[in-house]
Short mmCIF file of C-alpha atoms and ligand atoms in Angstrom, two decimals:
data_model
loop_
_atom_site.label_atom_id
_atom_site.label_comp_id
_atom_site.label_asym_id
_atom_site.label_seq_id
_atom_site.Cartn_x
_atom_site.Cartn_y
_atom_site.Cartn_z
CA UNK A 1 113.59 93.01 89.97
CA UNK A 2 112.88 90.37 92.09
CA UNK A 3 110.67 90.42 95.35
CA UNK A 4 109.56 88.47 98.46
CA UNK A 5 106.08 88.85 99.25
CA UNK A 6 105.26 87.86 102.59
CA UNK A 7 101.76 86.19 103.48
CA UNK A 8 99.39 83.58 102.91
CA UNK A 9 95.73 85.09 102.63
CA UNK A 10 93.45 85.67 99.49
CA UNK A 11 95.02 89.36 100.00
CA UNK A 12 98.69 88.16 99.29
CA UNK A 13 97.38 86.36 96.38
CA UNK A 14 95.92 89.38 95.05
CA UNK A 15 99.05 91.27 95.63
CA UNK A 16 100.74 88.42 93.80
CA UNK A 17 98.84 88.59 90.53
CA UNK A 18 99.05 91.83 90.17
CA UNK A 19 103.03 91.88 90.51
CA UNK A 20 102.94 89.22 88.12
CA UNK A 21 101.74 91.33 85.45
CA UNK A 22 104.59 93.77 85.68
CA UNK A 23 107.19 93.58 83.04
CA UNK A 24 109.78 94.59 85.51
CA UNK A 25 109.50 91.35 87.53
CA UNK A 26 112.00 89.34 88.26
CA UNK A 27 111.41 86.38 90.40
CA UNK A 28 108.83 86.48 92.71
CA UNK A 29 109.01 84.53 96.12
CA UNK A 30 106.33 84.22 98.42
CA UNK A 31 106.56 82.74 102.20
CA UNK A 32 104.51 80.53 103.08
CA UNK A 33 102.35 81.55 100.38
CA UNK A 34 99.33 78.86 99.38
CA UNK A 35 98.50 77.24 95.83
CA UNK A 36 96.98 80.06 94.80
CA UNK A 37 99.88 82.18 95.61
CA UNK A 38 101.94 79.59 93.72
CA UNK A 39 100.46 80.33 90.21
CA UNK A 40 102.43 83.78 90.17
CA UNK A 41 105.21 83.26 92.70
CA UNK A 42 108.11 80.41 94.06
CA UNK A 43 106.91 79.27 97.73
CA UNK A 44 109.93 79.63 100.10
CA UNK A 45 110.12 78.50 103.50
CA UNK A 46 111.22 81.47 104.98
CA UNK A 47 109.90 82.21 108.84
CA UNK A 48 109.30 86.60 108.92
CA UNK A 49 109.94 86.24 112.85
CA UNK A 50 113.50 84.82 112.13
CA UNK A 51 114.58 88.44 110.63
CA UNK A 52 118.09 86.74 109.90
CA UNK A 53 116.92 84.03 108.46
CA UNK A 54 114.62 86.85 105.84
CA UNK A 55 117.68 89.31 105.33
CA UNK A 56 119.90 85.88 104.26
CA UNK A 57 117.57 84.60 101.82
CA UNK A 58 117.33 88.06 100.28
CA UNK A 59 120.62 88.71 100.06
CA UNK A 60 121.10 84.63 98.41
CA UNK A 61 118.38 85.66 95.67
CA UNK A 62 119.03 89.12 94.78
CA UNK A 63 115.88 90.25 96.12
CA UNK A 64 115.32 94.12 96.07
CA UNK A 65 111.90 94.42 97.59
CA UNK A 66 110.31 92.67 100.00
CA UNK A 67 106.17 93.56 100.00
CA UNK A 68 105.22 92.25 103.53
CA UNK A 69 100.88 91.63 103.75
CA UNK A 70 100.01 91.01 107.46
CA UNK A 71 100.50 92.79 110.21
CA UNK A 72 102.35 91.01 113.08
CA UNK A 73 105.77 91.04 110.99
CA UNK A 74 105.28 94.79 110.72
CA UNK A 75 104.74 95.06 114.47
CA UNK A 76 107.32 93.13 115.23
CA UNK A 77 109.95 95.38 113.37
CA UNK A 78 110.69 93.35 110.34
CA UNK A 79 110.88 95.99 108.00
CA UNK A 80 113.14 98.30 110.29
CA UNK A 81 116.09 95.17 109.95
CA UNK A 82 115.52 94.42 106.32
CA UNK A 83 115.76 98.59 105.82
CA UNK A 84 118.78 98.68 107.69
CA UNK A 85 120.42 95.83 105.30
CA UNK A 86 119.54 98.45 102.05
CA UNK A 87 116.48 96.51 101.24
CA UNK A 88 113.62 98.14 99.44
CA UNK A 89 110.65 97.61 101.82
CA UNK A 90 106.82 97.52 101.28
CA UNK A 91 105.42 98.41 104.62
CA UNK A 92 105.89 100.52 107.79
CA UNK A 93 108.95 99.96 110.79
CA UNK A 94 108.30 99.28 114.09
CA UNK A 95 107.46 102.47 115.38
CA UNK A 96 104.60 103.93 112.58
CA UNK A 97 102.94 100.79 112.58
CA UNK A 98 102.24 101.27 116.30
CA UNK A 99 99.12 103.22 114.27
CA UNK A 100 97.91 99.45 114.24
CA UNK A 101 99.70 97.76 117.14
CA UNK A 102 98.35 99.85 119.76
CA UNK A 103 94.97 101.42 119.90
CA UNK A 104 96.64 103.32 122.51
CA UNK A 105 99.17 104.85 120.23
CA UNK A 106 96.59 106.32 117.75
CA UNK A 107 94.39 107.52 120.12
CA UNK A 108 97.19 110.12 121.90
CA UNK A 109 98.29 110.42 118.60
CA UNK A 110 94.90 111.68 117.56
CA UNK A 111 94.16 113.70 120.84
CA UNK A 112 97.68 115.73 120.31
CA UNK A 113 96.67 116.46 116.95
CA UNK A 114 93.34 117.27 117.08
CA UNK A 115 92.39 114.51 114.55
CA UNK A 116 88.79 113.50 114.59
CA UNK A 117 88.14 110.31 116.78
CA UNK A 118 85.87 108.89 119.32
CA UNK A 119 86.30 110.65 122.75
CA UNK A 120 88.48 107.67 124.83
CA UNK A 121 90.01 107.32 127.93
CA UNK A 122 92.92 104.92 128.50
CA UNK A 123 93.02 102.57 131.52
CA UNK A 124 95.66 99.89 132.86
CA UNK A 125 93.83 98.15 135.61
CA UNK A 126 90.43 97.00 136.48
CA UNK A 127 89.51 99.97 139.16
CA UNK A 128 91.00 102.95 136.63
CA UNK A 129 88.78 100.83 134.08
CA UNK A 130 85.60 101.52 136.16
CA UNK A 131 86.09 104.62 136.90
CA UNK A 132 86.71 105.63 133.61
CA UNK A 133 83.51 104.31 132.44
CA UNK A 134 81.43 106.72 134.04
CA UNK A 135 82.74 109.31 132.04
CA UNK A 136 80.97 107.84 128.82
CA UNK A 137 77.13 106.83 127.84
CA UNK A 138 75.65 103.44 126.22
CA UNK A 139 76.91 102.19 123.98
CA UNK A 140 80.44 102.02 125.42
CA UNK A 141 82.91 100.75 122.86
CA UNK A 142 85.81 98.39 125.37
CA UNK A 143 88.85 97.59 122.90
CA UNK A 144 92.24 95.91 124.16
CA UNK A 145 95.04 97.66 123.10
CA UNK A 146 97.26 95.29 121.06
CA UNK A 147 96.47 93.50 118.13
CA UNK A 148 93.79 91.03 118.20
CA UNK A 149 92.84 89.83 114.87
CA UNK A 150 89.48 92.18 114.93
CA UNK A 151 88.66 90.05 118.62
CA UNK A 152 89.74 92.88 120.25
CA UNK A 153 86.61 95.22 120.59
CA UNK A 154 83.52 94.96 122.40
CA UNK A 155 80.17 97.43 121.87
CA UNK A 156 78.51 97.13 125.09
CA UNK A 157 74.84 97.93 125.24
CA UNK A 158 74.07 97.75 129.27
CA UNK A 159 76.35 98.40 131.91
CA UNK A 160 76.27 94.73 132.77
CA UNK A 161 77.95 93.87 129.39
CA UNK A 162 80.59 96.64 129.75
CA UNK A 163 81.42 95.01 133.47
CA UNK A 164 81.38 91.82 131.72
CA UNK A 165 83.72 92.84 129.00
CA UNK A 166 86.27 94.56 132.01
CA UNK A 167 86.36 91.65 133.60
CA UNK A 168 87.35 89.09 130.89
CA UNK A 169 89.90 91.84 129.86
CA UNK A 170 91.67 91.82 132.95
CA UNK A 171 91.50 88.35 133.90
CA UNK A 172 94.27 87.77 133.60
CA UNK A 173 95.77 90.70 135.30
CA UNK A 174 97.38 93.50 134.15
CA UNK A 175 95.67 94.84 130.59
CA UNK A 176 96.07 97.80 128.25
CA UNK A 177 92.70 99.25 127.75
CA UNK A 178 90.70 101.75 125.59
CA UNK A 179 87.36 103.21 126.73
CA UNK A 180 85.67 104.66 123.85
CA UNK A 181 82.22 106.58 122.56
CA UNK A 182 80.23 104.76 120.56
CA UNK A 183 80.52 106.75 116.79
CA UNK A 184 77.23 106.47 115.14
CA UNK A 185 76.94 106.47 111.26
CA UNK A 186 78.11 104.43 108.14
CA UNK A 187 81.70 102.79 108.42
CA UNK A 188 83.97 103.00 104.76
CA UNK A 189 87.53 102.21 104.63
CA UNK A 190 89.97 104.53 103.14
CA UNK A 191 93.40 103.54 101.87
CA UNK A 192 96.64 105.93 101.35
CA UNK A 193 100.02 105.06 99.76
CA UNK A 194 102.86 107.63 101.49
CA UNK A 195 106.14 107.55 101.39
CA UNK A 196 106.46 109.20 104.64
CA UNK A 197 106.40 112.64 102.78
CA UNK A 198 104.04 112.12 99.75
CA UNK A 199 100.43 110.77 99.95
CA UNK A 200 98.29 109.62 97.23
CA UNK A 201 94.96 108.21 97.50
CA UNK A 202 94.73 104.69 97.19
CA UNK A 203 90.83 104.07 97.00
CA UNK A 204 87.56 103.08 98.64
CA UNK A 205 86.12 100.25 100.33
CA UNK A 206 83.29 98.59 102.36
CA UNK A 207 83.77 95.76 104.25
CA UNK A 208 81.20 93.20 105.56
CA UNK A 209 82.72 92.10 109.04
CA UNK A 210 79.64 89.85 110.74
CA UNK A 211 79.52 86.23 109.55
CA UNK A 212 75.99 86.20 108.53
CA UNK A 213 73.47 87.98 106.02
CA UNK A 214 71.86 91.31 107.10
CA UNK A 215 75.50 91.76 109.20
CA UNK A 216 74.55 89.37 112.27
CA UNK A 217 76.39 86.92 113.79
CA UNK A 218 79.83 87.66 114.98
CA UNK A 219 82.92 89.23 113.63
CA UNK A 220 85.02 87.76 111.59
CA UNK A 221 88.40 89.01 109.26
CA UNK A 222 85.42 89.87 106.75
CA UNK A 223 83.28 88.04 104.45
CA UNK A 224 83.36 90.11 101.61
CA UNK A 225 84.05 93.38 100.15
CA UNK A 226 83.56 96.15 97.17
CA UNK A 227 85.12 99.15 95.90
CA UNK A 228 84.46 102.07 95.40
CA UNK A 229 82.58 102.95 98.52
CA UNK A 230 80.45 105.51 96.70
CA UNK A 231 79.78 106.97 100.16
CA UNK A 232 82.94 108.05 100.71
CA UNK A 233 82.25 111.31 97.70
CA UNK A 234 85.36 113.52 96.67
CA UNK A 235 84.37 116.10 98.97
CA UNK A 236 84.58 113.35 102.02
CA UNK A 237 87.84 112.15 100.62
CA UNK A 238 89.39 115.60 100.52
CA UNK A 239 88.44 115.81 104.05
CA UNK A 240 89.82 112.33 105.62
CA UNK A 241 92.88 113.78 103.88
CA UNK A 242 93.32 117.11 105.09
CA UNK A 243 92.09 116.37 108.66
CA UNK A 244 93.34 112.78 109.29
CA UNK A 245 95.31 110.90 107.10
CA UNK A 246 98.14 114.04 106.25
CA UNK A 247 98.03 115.57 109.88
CA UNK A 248 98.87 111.69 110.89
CA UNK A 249 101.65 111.17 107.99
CA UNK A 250 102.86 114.63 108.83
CA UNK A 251 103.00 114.14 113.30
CA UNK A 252 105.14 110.54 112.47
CA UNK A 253 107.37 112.21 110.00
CA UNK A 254 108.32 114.88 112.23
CA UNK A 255 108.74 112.27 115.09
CA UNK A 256 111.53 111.24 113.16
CA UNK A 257 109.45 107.97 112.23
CA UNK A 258 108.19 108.57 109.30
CA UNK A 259 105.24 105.64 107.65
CA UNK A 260 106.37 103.72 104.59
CA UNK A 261 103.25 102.26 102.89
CA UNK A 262 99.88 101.77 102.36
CA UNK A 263 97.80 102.86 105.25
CA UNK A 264 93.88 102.10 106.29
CA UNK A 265 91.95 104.20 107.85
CA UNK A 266 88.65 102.59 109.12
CA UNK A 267 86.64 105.69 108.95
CA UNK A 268 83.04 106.48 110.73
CA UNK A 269 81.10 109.08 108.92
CA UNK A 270 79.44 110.87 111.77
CA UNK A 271 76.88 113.18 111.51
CA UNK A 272 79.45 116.09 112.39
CA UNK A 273 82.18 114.46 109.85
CA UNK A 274 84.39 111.76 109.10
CA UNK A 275 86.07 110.46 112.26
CA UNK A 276 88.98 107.63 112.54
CA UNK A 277 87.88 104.17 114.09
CA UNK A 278 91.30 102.87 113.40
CA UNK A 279 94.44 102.24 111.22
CA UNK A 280 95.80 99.55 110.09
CA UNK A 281 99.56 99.53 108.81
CA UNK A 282 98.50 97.14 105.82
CA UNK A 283 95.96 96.43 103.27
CA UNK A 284 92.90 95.03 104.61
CA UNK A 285 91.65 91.36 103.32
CA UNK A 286 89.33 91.45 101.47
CA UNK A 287 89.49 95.13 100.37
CA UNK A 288 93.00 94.33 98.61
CA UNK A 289 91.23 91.80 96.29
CA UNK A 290 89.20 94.39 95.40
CA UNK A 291 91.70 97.23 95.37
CA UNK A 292 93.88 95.30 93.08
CA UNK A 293 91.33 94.23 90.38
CA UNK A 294 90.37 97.89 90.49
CA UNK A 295 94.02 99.04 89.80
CA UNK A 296 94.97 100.04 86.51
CA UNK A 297 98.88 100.60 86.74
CA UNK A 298 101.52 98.74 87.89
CA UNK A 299 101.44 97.93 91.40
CA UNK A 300 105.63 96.94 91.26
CA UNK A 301 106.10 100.37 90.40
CA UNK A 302 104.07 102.11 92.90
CA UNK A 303 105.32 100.06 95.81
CA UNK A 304 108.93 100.61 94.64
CA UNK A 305 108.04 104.13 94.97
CA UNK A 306 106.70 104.23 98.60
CA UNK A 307 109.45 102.39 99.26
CA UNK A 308 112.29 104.22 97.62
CA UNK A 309 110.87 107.74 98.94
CA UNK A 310 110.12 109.17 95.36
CA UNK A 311 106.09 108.99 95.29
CA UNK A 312 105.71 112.71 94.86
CA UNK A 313 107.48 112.03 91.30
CA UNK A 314 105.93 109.10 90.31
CA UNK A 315 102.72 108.07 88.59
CA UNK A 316 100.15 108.21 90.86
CA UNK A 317 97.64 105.13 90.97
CA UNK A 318 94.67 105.05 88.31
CA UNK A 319 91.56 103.38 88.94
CA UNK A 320 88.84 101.73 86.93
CA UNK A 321 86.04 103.52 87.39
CA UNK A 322 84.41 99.66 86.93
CA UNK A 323 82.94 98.74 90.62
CA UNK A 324 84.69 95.13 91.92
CA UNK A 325 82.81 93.07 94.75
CA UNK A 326 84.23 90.11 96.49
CA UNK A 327 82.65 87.31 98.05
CA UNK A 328 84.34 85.06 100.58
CA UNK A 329 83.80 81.70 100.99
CA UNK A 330 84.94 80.14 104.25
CA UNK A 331 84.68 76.39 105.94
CA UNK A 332 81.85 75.41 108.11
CA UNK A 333 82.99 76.21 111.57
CA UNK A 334 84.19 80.03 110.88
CA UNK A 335 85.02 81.82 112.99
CA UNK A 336 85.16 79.53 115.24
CA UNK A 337 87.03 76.62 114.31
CA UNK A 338 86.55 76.22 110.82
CA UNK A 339 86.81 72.24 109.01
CA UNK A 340 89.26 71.37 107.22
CA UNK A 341 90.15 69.37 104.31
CA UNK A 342 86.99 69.92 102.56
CA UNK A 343 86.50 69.46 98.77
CA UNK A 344 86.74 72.35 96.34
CA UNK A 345 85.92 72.44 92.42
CA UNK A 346 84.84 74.98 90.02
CA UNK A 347 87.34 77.36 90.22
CA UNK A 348 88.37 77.34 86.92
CA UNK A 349 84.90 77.64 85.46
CA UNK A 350 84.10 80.10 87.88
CA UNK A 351 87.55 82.12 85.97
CA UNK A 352 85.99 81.08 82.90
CA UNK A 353 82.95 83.81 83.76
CA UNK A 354 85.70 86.43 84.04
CA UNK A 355 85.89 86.64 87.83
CA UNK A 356 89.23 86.09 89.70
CA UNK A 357 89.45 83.49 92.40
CA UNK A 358 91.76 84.40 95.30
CA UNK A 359 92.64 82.01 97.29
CA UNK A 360 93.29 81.91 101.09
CA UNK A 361 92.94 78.53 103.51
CA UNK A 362 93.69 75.95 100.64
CA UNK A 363 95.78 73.26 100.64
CA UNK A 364 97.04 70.76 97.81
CA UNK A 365 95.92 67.20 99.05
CA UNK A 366 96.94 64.13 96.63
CA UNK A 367 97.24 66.63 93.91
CA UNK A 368 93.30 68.09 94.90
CA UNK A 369 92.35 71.28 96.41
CA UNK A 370 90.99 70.92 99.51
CA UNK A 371 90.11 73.72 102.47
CA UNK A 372 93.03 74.44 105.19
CA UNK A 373 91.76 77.29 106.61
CA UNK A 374 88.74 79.89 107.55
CA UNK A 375 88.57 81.90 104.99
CA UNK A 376 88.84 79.50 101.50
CA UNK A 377 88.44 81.74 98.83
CA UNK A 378 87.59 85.01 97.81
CA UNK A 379 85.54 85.11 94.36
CA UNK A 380 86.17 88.77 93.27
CA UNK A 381 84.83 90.27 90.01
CA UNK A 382 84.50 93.19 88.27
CA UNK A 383 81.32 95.20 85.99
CA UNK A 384 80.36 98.71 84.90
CA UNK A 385 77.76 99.33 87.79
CA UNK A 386 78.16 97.36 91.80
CA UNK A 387 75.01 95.44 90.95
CA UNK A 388 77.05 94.17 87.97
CA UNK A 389 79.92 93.32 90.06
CA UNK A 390 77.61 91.86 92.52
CA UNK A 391 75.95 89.65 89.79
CA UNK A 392 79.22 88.66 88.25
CA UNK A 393 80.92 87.27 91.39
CA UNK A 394 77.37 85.46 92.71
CA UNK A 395 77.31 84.10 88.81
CA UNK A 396 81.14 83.05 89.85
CA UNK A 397 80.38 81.40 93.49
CA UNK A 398 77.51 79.45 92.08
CA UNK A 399 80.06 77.70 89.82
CA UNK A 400 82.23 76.64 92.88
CA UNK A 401 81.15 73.73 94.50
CA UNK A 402 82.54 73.76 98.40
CA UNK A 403 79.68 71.33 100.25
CA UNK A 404 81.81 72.03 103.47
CA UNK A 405 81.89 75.90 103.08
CA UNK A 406 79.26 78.72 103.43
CA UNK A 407 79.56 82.24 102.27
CA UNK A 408 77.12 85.56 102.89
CA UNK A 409 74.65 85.93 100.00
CA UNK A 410 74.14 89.83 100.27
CA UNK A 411 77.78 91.08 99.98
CA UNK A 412 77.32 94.76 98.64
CA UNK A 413 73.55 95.76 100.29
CA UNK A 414 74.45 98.42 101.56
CA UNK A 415 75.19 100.42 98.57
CA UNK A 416 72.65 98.62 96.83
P1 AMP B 1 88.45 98.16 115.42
O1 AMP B 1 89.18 96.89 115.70
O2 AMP B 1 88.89 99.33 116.22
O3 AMP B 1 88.32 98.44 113.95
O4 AMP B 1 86.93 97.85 115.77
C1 AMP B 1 86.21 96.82 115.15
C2 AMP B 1 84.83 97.29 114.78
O5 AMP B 1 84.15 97.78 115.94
C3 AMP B 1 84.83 98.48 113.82
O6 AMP B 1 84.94 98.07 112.50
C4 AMP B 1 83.49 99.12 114.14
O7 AMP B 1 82.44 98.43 113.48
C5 AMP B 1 83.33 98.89 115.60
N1 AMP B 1 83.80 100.05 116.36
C6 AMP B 1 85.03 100.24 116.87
N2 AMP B 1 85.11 101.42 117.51
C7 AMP B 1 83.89 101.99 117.43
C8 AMP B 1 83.33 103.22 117.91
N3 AMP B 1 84.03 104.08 118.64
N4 AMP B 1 82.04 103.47 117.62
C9 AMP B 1 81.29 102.60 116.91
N5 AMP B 1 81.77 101.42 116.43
C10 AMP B 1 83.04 101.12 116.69
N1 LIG B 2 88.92 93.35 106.52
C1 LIG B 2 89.43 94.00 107.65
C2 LIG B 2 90.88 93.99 107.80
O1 LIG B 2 91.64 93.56 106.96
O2 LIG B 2 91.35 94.47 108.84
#
């Protein structure tokens, strides 16, 4: 079978090795891809936002399934005109991913549901905005609705801040708003597969979203990962089932939109329970790296069964019950505006160790690897205990030299 695999982050490259190893693949393409990507995969020049443009290469290169990674194309309905063509499709339409797209969206979603959330209101202008904030205690959590690359969300400690975070909302006008409590308590990520119908679990994972060590500094996509997220027990798991994850699969279903996918739920384990933070239509980067080296079966197989509608049938996904941690390396500058065309070495002796580089912001410069991006590289490996893991991939990044990159040197302390 061959497959397009949209993306160019350390995530899609994890996707992409892992399809590689599947003795069902055909070709794989990959648009825009990076050098990393291009071990496993032909880079294409295909633009997602020119859904023509997509559905005509397909149809050229007998593609059957097209796995899209980030977000935006998903919001923006790709997978509703390459489903209407009869292509197999990794990844949610229009309307379900909404669950990311709008914070909005989930949160009425949630409310008519009675699926366990921070208490919000909504607001559309500046005064409504105000006024709603009186209804809620410090911290007050301040998140624009649409997506915003994890920029989105402010935690405001005084009432100054949460003025201060109004005001640069709506300075520009007219803004979608969501007023929400603070949730105290650990965050863990949860993924699902569904086919709209079926649901199987899909794993654990914590992420490490502040730049720096001892999670200061601002946010960034995140800086490193691991899996499981021994936190989240069975009997937790059972619970973000039965009271979030299904009861959301189920209300879009009978909507008559039913989610296609793998689908993140950023949870907050409250003292009175798990409660949703947010979705996101998509595997998250860097929990995919970690996901994937975690994943025993064949990942072609299980998207082709999201996709196709037959999960409920199918194998569900097996795990190593091995931990996997993942460091990422990013340029000087992140996340702010990170340098680029830094040196990079060691990757292959870093491999050597046993521990997978993923790559993300590289670029091929006079036949070198250099930086092209924030995040570089995430150095993901795998051992019988976390602290294992956590050894292996420092043991890994110590091999890579990057003079104009900086990564966190306590990805996993929480567990730990
Ligand atoms: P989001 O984009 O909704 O995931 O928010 C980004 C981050 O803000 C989350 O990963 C949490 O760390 C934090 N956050 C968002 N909403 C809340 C909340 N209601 N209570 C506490 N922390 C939150
Ligand atoms: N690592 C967070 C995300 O992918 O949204």
């Amino acid at each position: 079978m061959n497959v397009l695999l949209l993306g160019s982050g350390a995530r899609e490259h994890a996707l992409a090795w892992k399809l590689a190893q599947s003795p069902k693949l055909g070709k794989l393409f990959a648009a825009p891809g990076n050098p990393g990507i291009a071990q496993h995969a032909r880079l294409v020049q295909i633009d997602p936002a020119d859904h023509r443009g997509t559905v005509d290469f397909c149809l050229k290169n007998s593609v059957e399934l097209i796995v899209i990674g980030p977000e935006a194309p998903l919001v923006d309905g790709l997978a509703d005109n390459l489903r209407t063509m009869g292509f197999c499709v990794f990844g949610p339409n229009k309307v379900p991913a909404q669950l990311e797209g709008s914070k909005g969206f989930t949160k009425d979603l949630c409310a008519r549901h009675k699926i366990p959330t921070a208490r919000y209101s909504k607001a559309s202008d500046k005064l409504g905005a105000e006024a709603a904030l009186e209804d809620f205690g410090l911290p007050v959590v301040i998140k624009a609705d649409g997506l915003a690359a994890g920029k989105g969300v402010v935690i405001a400690q005084t009432p100054e801040e949460a003025q201060g975070a109004l005001e640069a909302l709506f300075a520009r006008g007219k803004a979608d708003v969501v007023i929400e409590e603070f949730l105290e308590g650990e965050e863990v990520s949860f993924f699902a597969l569904t086919d709209g119908t079926a649901i199987v679990p899909f794993g654990s994972a914590q992420d490490h979203k502040r730049v720096g060590d001892g999670d200061t500094g601002p946010n960034t996509g995140g800086m490193g990962a691991y899996s499981p997220a021994s936190i989240l027990t069975a009997e937790l798991e059972r619970r973000v089932i039965d009271e979030i994850v299904a009861p959301t699969v189920r209300a879009l279903a009978k909507q008559g939109h039913p989610y296609s996918g793998i689908l993140y739920a950023g949870l907050m384990l409250t003292a009175d329970g798990p409660k949703l933070i947010e979705y996101n239509a998509r595997f998250g980067d860097p929990e995919c790296q970690v996901l994937m080296m975690r994943l025993e079966n064949d990942l072609l197989d299980l998207m082709c069964s999201a996709a196709k509608g037959n999960l409920a049938e199918s194998e569900p996904p097996r795990f190593s019950d091995e931990a996997a941690l993942t460091v990422v390396m990013a340029a000087n500058g992140y996340p702010g505006t990170p340098e680029r065309g830094g040196a990079l070495a060691g990757i292959e002796e870093a491999e050597q160790l046993g521990a997978r580089v993923f790559q993300a912001g590289t670029a091929e410069s006079d036949g070198k690897l250099v930086a092209d991006g924030g995040r570089v590289l995430a150095v993901t490996a795998s051992g019988k205990t976390l602290k294992a893991a956590q050894e292996a991939a420092y043991a890994a990044v110590d091999l890579i030299d990057f003079p104009t990159g900086f990564y966190r040197r306590d990805i996993g302390w929480r567990a730990l």
